[in-house]
PDB file of C-alpha atoms in Angstrom:
ATOM      1  CA  UNK A   1     -16.552 -35.304   2.500  1.00  0.00           C
ATOM      2  CA  UNK A   2     -13.408 -37.183   1.463  1.00  0.00           C
ATOM      3  CA  UNK A   3     -12.869 -40.861   0.719  1.00  0.00           C
ATOM      4  CA  UNK A   4     -15.695 -43.168   1.749  1.00  0.00           C
ATOM      5  CA  UNK A   5     -18.387 -40.523   1.328  1.00  0.00           C
ATOM      6  CA  UNK A   6     -20.976 -40.216  -1.401  1.00  0.00           C
ATOM      7  CA  UNK A   7     -19.778 -37.396  -3.678  1.00  0.00           C
ATOM      8  CA  UNK A   8     -16.403 -37.197  -1.863  1.00  0.00           C
ATOM      9  CA  UNK A   9     -15.251 -33.973  -3.565  1.00  0.00           C
ATOM     10  CA  UNK A  10     -18.494 -31.985  -3.520  1.00  0.00           C
ATOM     11  CA  UNK A  11     -18.120 -28.745  -1.536  1.00  0.00           C
ATOM     12  CA  UNK A  12     -20.224 -29.247   1.584  1.00  0.00           C
ATOM     13  CA  UNK A  13     -19.286 -25.740   2.696  1.00  0.00           C
ATOM     14  CA  UNK A  14     -17.877 -22.697   0.879  1.00  0.00           C
ATOM     15  CA  UNK A  15     -16.708 -19.648   2.836  1.00  0.00           C
ATOM     16  CA  UNK A  16     -14.987 -16.577   1.400  1.00  0.00           C
ATOM     17  CA  UNK A  17     -12.558 -15.080   3.925  1.00  0.00           C
ATOM     18  CA  UNK A  18     -11.157 -11.578   3.572  1.00  0.00           C
ATOM     19  CA  UNK A  19      -8.597 -10.041   5.947  1.00  0.00           C
ATOM     20  CA  UNK A  20      -8.128  -6.263   6.166  1.00  0.00           C
ATOM     21  CA  UNK A  21      -5.058  -5.857   8.409  1.00  0.00           C
ATOM     22  CA  UNK A  22      -5.016  -2.045   8.422  1.00  0.00           C
ATOM     23  CA  UNK A  23      -8.551  -2.006   9.861  1.00  0.00           C
ATOM     24  CA  UNK A  24      -8.058  -5.079  12.060  1.00  0.00           C
ATOM     25  CA  UNK A  25     -11.126  -6.601  10.424  1.00  0.00           C
ATOM     26  CA  UNK A  26     -11.936  -9.916   8.792  1.00  0.00           C
ATOM     27  CA  UNK A  27     -15.057 -10.973   6.935  1.00  0.00           C
ATOM     28  CA  UNK A  28     -16.392 -14.505   6.413  1.00  0.00           C
ATOM     29  CA  UNK A  29     -19.137 -14.889   3.810  1.00  0.00           C
ATOM     30  CA  UNK A  30     -20.866 -18.267   3.455  1.00  0.00           C
ATOM     31  CA  UNK A  31     -22.161 -19.195  -0.005  1.00  0.00           C
ATOM     32  CA  UNK A  32     -25.090 -21.668  -0.073  1.00  0.00           C
ATOM     33  CA  UNK A  33     -24.009 -24.878  -1.764  1.00  0.00           C
ATOM     34  CA  UNK A  34     -27.100 -24.894  -4.041  1.00  0.00           C
ATOM     35  CA  UNK A  35     -26.287 -21.467  -5.520  1.00  0.00           C
ATOM     36  CA  UNK A  36     -26.475 -21.722  -9.322  1.00  0.00           C
ATOM     37  CA  UNK A  37     -23.433 -20.486 -11.280  1.00  0.00           C
ATOM     38  CA  UNK A  38     -22.084 -20.438 -14.839  1.00  0.00           C
ATOM     39  CA  UNK A  39     -18.603 -21.836 -15.401  1.00  0.00           C
ATOM     40  CA  UNK A  40     -16.356 -21.696 -18.453  1.00  0.00           C
ATOM     41  CA  UNK A  41     -15.420 -25.376 -18.028  1.00  0.00           C
ATOM     42  CA  UNK A  42     -18.648 -27.254 -17.307  1.00  0.00           C
ATOM     43  CA  UNK A  43     -21.488 -24.839 -18.004  1.00  0.00           C
ATOM     44  CA  UNK A  44     -24.244 -24.151 -15.475  1.00  0.00           C
ATOM     45  CA  UNK A  45     -23.951 -26.017 -12.176  1.00  0.00           C
ATOM     46  CA  UNK A  46     -24.723 -25.775  -8.478  1.00  0.00           C
ATOM     47  CA  UNK A  47     -21.669 -24.137  -6.962  1.00  0.00           C
ATOM     48  CA  UNK A  48     -20.911 -27.183  -4.781  1.00  0.00           C
ATOM     49  CA  UNK A  49     -20.112 -29.220  -7.930  1.00  0.00           C
ATOM     50  CA  UNK A  50     -17.502 -26.846  -9.401  1.00  0.00           C
ATOM     51  CA  UNK A  51     -14.525 -28.023  -7.331  1.00  0.00           C
ATOM     52  CA  UNK A  52     -15.590 -31.682  -7.552  1.00  0.00           C
ATOM     53  CA  UNK A  53     -16.013 -31.842 -11.323  1.00  0.00           C
ATOM     54  CA  UNK A  54     -12.759 -29.984 -11.922  1.00  0.00           C
ATOM     55  CA  UNK A  55     -10.844 -32.317  -9.604  1.00  0.00           C
ATOM     56  CA  UNK A  56     -12.398 -35.459 -11.072  1.00  0.00           C
ATOM     57  CA  UNK A  57     -11.466 -34.282 -14.582  1.00  0.00           C
ATOM     58  CA  UNK A  58      -7.896 -33.277 -13.759  1.00  0.00           C
ATOM     59  CA  UNK A  59      -6.882 -35.104 -10.560  1.00  0.00           C
ATOM     60  CA  UNK A  60      -5.169 -31.812  -9.652  1.00  0.00           C
ATOM     61  CA  UNK A  61      -6.018 -30.002  -6.393  1.00  0.00           C
ATOM     62  CA  UNK A  62      -4.628 -26.676  -7.635  1.00  0.00           C
ATOM     63  CA  UNK A  63      -6.677 -26.785 -10.862  1.00  0.00           C
ATOM     64  CA  UNK A  64      -9.812 -27.591  -8.864  1.00  0.00           C
ATOM     65  CA  UNK A  65      -8.971 -24.728  -6.499  1.00  0.00           C
ATOM     66  CA  UNK A  66      -8.483 -22.384  -9.456  1.00  0.00           C
ATOM     67  CA  UNK A  67     -11.922 -23.356 -10.815  1.00  0.00           C
ATOM     68  CA  UNK A  68     -13.785 -22.464  -7.639  1.00  0.00           C
ATOM     69  CA  UNK A  69     -11.685 -19.328  -7.130  1.00  0.00           C
ATOM     70  CA  UNK A  70     -12.618 -18.157 -10.632  1.00  0.00           C
ATOM     71  CA  UNK A  71     -16.346 -18.695 -10.046  1.00  0.00           C
ATOM     72  CA  UNK A  72     -16.373 -16.996  -6.644  1.00  0.00           C
ATOM     73  CA  UNK A  73     -14.238 -14.115  -7.943  1.00  0.00           C
ATOM     74  CA  UNK A  74     -16.842 -13.430 -10.626  1.00  0.00           C
ATOM     75  CA  UNK A  75     -19.642 -13.593  -8.042  1.00  0.00           C
ATOM     76  CA  UNK A  76     -17.993 -11.260  -5.564  1.00  0.00           C
ATOM     77  CA  UNK A  77     -15.854  -8.951  -7.688  1.00  0.00           C
ATOM     78  CA  UNK A  78     -12.902  -9.869  -5.476  1.00  0.00           C
ATOM     79  CA  UNK A  79      -9.537 -11.120  -6.682  1.00  0.00           C
ATOM     80  CA  UNK A  80      -9.196 -14.384  -4.757  1.00  0.00           C
ATOM     81  CA  UNK A  81      -5.610 -15.672  -4.884  1.00  0.00           C
ATOM     82  CA  UNK A  82      -5.829 -18.557  -2.411  1.00  0.00           C
ATOM     83  CA  UNK A  83      -7.924 -21.594  -1.596  1.00  0.00           C
ATOM     84  CA  UNK A  84      -7.822 -24.214   1.157  1.00  0.00           C
ATOM     85  CA  UNK A  85      -9.875 -27.406   1.289  1.00  0.00           C
ATOM     86  CA  UNK A  86     -10.286 -29.736   4.266  1.00  0.00           C
ATOM     87  CA  UNK A  87     -12.290 -32.971   4.330  1.00  0.00           C
ATOM     88  CA  UNK A  88     -14.475 -34.300   7.156  1.00  0.00           C
ATOM     89  CA  UNK A  89     -11.862 -36.643   8.617  1.00  0.00           C
ATOM     90  CA  UNK A  90      -9.243 -33.898   8.677  1.00  0.00           C
ATOM     91  CA  UNK A  91     -11.764 -31.596  10.360  1.00  0.00           C
ATOM     92  CA  UNK A  92     -12.496 -34.142  13.111  1.00  0.00           C
ATOM     93  CA  UNK A  93      -8.812 -34.917  13.715  1.00  0.00           C
ATOM     94  CA  UNK A  94      -7.874 -31.240  13.878  1.00  0.00           C
ATOM     95  CA  UNK A  95     -10.582 -30.436  16.446  1.00  0.00           C
ATOM     96  CA  UNK A  96      -9.527 -33.455  18.534  1.00  0.00           C
ATOM     97  CA  UNK A  97      -5.869 -32.351  18.432  1.00  0.00           C
ATOM     98  CA  UNK A  98      -6.997 -29.011  19.898  1.00  0.00           C
ATOM     99  CA  UNK A  99      -8.716 -30.839  22.753  1.00  0.00           C
ATOM    100  CA  UNK A 100     -12.138 -29.908  21.379  1.00  0.00           C
ATOM    101  CA  UNK A 101     -13.679 -26.474  20.880  1.00  0.00           C
ATOM    102  CA  UNK A 102     -15.895 -24.387  23.160  1.00  0.00           C
ATOM    103  CA  UNK A 103     -19.072 -23.253  21.422  1.00  0.00           C
ATOM    104  CA  UNK A 104     -22.253 -21.521  22.575  1.00  0.00           C
ATOM    105  CA  UNK A 105     -25.358 -23.193  21.121  1.00  0.00           C
ATOM    106  CA  UNK A 106     -27.847 -20.401  20.408  1.00  0.00           C
ATOM    107  CA  UNK A 107     -31.011 -22.526  20.502  1.00  0.00           C
ATOM    108  CA  UNK A 108     -31.898 -26.134  21.223  1.00  0.00           C
ATOM    109  CA  UNK A 109     -32.439 -28.329  18.147  1.00  0.00           C
ATOM    110  CA  UNK A 110     -32.614 -31.998  17.159  1.00  0.00           C
ATOM    111  CA  UNK A 111     -31.613 -33.564  13.841  1.00  0.00           C
ATOM    112  CA  UNK A 112     -33.431 -36.855  13.227  1.00  0.00           C
ATOM    113  CA  UNK A 113     -31.850 -37.540   9.818  1.00  0.00           C
ATOM    114  CA  UNK A 114     -28.143 -36.842  10.159  1.00  0.00           C
ATOM    115  CA  UNK A 115     -26.348 -39.201   7.714  1.00  0.00           C
ATOM    116  CA  UNK A 116     -24.109 -41.999   8.941  1.00  0.00           C
ATOM    117  CA  UNK A 117     -21.323 -43.516   6.811  1.00  0.00           C
ATOM    118  CA  UNK A 118     -23.484 -46.383   5.489  1.00  0.00           C
ATOM    119  CA  UNK A 119     -26.211 -44.538   3.559  1.00  0.00           C
ATOM    120  CA  UNK A 120     -28.442 -44.460   6.633  1.00  0.00           C
ATOM    121  CA  UNK A 121     -28.941 -42.122   9.582  1.00  0.00           C
ATOM    122  CA  UNK A 122     -27.551 -41.711  13.076  1.00  0.00           C
ATOM    123  CA  UNK A 123     -29.929 -41.909  16.051  1.00  0.00           C
ATOM    124  CA  UNK A 124     -31.490 -38.493  16.734  1.00  0.00           C
ATOM    125  CA  UNK A 125     -28.810 -35.940  17.686  1.00  0.00           C
ATOM    126  CA  UNK A 126     -29.714 -33.060  20.037  1.00  0.00           C
ATOM    127  CA  UNK A 127     -27.836 -29.864  20.873  1.00  0.00           C
ATOM    128  CA  UNK A 128     -29.082 -27.918  23.890  1.00  0.00           C
ATOM    129  CA  UNK A 129     -28.935 -24.150  24.208  1.00  0.00           C
ATOM    130  CA  UNK A 130     -25.869 -23.035  26.128  1.00  0.00           C
ATOM    131  CA  UNK A 131     -22.103 -23.613  26.190  1.00  0.00           C
ATOM    132  CA  UNK A 132     -20.643 -26.945  25.106  1.00  0.00           C
ATOM    133  CA  UNK A 133     -17.160 -28.375  24.597  1.00  0.00           C
ATOM    134  CA  UNK A 134     -17.328 -30.398  21.363  1.00  0.00           C
ATOM    135  CA  UNK A 135     -14.916 -33.060  20.153  1.00  0.00           C
ATOM    136  CA  UNK A 136     -14.263 -33.489  16.439  1.00  0.00           C
ATOM    137  CA  UNK A 137     -17.188 -35.796  15.721  1.00  0.00           C
ATOM    138  CA  UNK A 138     -19.688 -33.665  17.655  1.00  0.00           C
ATOM    139  CA  UNK A 139     -18.370 -30.427  16.099  1.00  0.00           C
ATOM    140  CA  UNK A 140     -18.764 -31.891  12.608  1.00  0.00           C
ATOM    141  CA  UNK A 141     -22.401 -32.800  13.273  1.00  0.00           C
ATOM    142  CA  UNK A 142     -23.032 -29.306  14.695  1.00  0.00           C
ATOM    143  CA  UNK A 143     -21.454 -27.750  11.602  1.00  0.00           C
ATOM    144  CA  UNK A 144     -23.159 -29.979   9.018  1.00  0.00           C
ATOM    145  CA  UNK A 145     -26.664 -30.518  10.447  1.00  0.00           C
ATOM    146  CA  UNK A 146     -29.383 -29.142   8.144  1.00  0.00           C
ATOM    147  CA  UNK A 147     -32.519 -31.194   8.825  1.00  0.00           C
ATOM    148  CA  UNK A 148     -33.634 -29.919  12.225  1.00  0.00           C
ATOM    149  CA  UNK A 149     -37.137 -28.523  12.590  1.00  0.00           C
ATOM    150  CA  UNK A 150     -37.463 -24.744  12.636  1.00  0.00           C
ATOM    151  CA  UNK A 151     -34.817 -22.101  12.138  1.00  0.00           C
ATOM    152  CA  UNK A 152     -31.818 -24.370  12.730  1.00  0.00           C
ATOM    153  CA  UNK A 153     -32.859 -26.476   9.736  1.00  0.00           C
ATOM    154  CA  UNK A 154     -31.948 -23.748   7.240  1.00  0.00           C
ATOM    155  CA  UNK A 155     -28.717 -23.440   5.279  1.00  0.00           C
ATOM    156  CA  UNK A 156     -28.294 -19.984   6.769  1.00  0.00           C
ATOM    157  CA  UNK A 157     -28.353 -21.222  10.380  1.00  0.00           C
ATOM    158  CA  UNK A 158     -25.943 -23.946   9.321  1.00  0.00           C
ATOM    159  CA  UNK A 159     -23.563 -21.313   7.895  1.00  0.00           C
ATOM    160  CA  UNK A 160     -23.654 -19.398  11.177  1.00  0.00           C
ATOM    161  CA  UNK A 161     -22.817 -22.560  13.132  1.00  0.00           C
ATOM    162  CA  UNK A 162     -19.886 -23.317  10.841  1.00  0.00           C
ATOM    163  CA  UNK A 163     -18.467 -19.867  11.383  1.00  0.00           C
ATOM    164  CA  UNK A 164     -18.827 -20.361  15.153  1.00  0.00           C
ATOM    165  CA  UNK A 165     -16.681 -23.505  14.861  1.00  0.00           C
ATOM    166  CA  UNK A 166     -14.016 -21.681  12.843  1.00  0.00           C
ATOM    167  CA  UNK A 167     -13.874 -18.898  15.439  1.00  0.00           C
ATOM    168  CA  UNK A 168     -13.724 -21.373  18.315  1.00  0.00           C
ATOM    169  CA  UNK A 169     -10.929 -23.364  16.652  1.00  0.00           C
ATOM    170  CA  UNK A 170      -8.950 -20.199  15.967  1.00  0.00           C
ATOM    171  CA  UNK A 171      -9.312 -19.122  19.618  1.00  0.00           C
ATOM    172  CA  UNK A 172      -8.073 -22.547  20.757  1.00  0.00           C
ATOM    173  CA  UNK A 173      -5.040 -22.389  18.436  1.00  0.00           C
ATOM    174  CA  UNK A 174      -4.147 -18.991  19.906  1.00  0.00           C
ATOM    175  CA  UNK A 175      -4.759 -20.099  23.517  1.00  0.00           C
ATOM    176  CA  UNK A 176      -2.576 -23.196  23.082  1.00  0.00           C
ATOM    177  CA  UNK A 177       0.079 -21.170  21.221  1.00  0.00           C
ATOM    178  CA  UNK A 178       0.338 -24.035  18.739  1.00  0.00           C
ATOM    179  CA  UNK A 179       2.251 -22.039  16.129  1.00  0.00           C
ATOM    180  CA  UNK A 180       5.283 -21.829  18.431  1.00  0.00           C
ATOM    181  CA  UNK A 181       5.059 -25.502  19.451  1.00  0.00           C
ATOM    182  CA  UNK A 182       7.033 -27.460  16.840  1.00  0.00           C
ATOM    183  CA  UNK A 183       5.804 -30.822  18.178  1.00  0.00           C
ATOM    184  CA  UNK A 184       2.157 -29.769  17.879  1.00  0.00           C
ATOM    185  CA  UNK A 185       2.712 -28.199  14.454  1.00  0.00           C
ATOM    186  CA  UNK A 186       4.346 -31.394  13.147  1.00  0.00           C
ATOM    187  CA  UNK A 187       1.540 -33.455  14.663  1.00  0.00           C
ATOM    188  CA  UNK A 188      -1.057 -31.222  13.043  1.00  0.00           C
ATOM    189  CA  UNK A 189       0.541 -31.397   9.594  1.00  0.00           C
ATOM    190  CA  UNK A 190       0.932 -35.177   9.824  1.00  0.00           C
ATOM    191  CA  UNK A 191      -2.743 -35.498  10.780  1.00  0.00           C
ATOM    192  CA  UNK A 192      -4.078 -33.308   7.992  1.00  0.00           C
ATOM    193  CA  UNK A 193      -1.514 -34.205   5.335  1.00  0.00           C
ATOM    194  CA  UNK A 194      -3.917 -36.363   3.307  1.00  0.00           C
ATOM    195  CA  UNK A 195      -6.991 -34.348   4.254  1.00  0.00           C
ATOM    196  CA  UNK A 196      -5.925 -30.739   3.571  1.00  0.00           C
ATOM    197  CA  UNK A 197      -4.874 -29.039   0.333  1.00  0.00           C
ATOM    198  CA  UNK A 198      -4.023 -25.421  -0.426  1.00  0.00           C
ATOM    199  CA  UNK A 199      -1.987 -23.276  -2.804  1.00  0.00           C
ATOM    200  CA  UNK A 200      -0.663 -21.269   0.146  1.00  0.00           C
ATOM    201  CA  UNK A 201       2.909 -21.914   1.226  1.00  0.00           C
ATOM    202  CA  UNK A 202       3.627 -22.696   4.906  1.00  0.00           C
ATOM    203  CA  UNK A 203       5.065 -19.195   5.208  1.00  0.00           C
ATOM    204  CA  UNK A 204       1.887 -17.625   3.851  1.00  0.00           C
ATOM    205  CA  UNK A 205      -0.231 -19.671   6.256  1.00  0.00           C
ATOM    206  CA  UNK A 206       1.866 -18.490   9.207  1.00  0.00           C
ATOM    207  CA  UNK A 207       1.644 -14.925   7.894  1.00  0.00           C
ATOM    208  CA  UNK A 208      -2.159 -15.126   7.710  1.00  0.00           C
ATOM    209  CA  UNK A 209      -2.207 -16.454  11.263  1.00  0.00           C
ATOM    210  CA  UNK A 210       0.016 -13.593  12.412  1.00  0.00           C
ATOM    211  CA  UNK A 211      -2.329 -11.034  10.841  1.00  0.00           C
ATOM    212  CA  UNK A 212      -5.395 -12.412  12.619  1.00  0.00           C
ATOM    213  CA  UNK A 213      -4.258 -14.016  15.877  1.00  0.00           C
ATOM    214  CA  UNK A 214      -5.201 -10.955  17.936  1.00  0.00           C
ATOM    215  CA  UNK A 215      -8.620 -10.562  16.312  1.00  0.00           C
ATOM    216  CA  UNK A 216     -11.498 -11.139  18.715  1.00  0.00           C
ATOM    217  CA  UNK A 217     -15.097 -11.892  17.749  1.00  0.00           C
ATOM    218  CA  UNK A 218     -15.750  -8.170  17.515  1.00  0.00           C
ATOM    219  CA  UNK A 219     -13.169  -7.959  14.685  1.00  0.00           C
ATOM    220  CA  UNK A 220     -14.871 -10.568  12.513  1.00  0.00           C
ATOM    221  CA  UNK A 221     -17.975  -9.912  10.412  1.00  0.00           C
ATOM    222  CA  UNK A 222     -19.875 -13.117   9.632  1.00  0.00           C
ATOM    223  CA  UNK A 223     -22.397 -13.138   6.797  1.00  0.00           C
ATOM    224  CA  UNK A 224     -24.350 -15.649   4.745  1.00  0.00           C
ATOM    225  CA  UNK A 225     -25.838 -15.077   1.313  1.00  0.00           C
ATOM    226  CA  UNK A 226     -29.579 -15.501   1.748  1.00  0.00           C
ATOM    227  CA  UNK A 227     -32.747 -14.451  -0.106  1.00  0.00           C
ATOM    228  CA  UNK A 228     -32.643 -10.999   1.499  1.00  0.00           C
TER     229      UNK A 228
END
């Protein structure tokens, strides 16, 4: 959530991303934030508290990143060398810098209890089935909403929507050729400077982009851990 939010360092969303360049494949696996895990530092916790409690104890982004990487590595059996964390404000600003994202809404839904910033709720928010260009604020609501009636009110539908936003943002970055635009890159880094933290170097970030920039939707497998 970031500063000004209740539980500002709790992980609202956790996604494991794996890139397999030789196969031109990438996988995104969403982990429900209420998943119960054992940690060596703080004992048994919901997984969304691991990063937060580590950061609050140490004040160190890298140590907090190492804590969640360790837990997810044990869950998945994968060696996870990197982490990246982005708060809500950084998310909104990044989407706005891209000129919004184009997303297809799979089914109409309304959230009557989407939280505002004052411990209350926004007026009812509706998304209608079909294509929509979303600015940062609208995209954040689409990605976070979890109180709609029916299927869209589940954590699993929410995970699918979040992955849609990631894909749409990636497509916009490629279409705008932002990586070769030094003005845009500088603007992006100045916007997210206080909102984004990672143990990846700028060179590693550019390398990851280079490995995936030509991947279409058919190259990306999106999954969510669910009861099945």
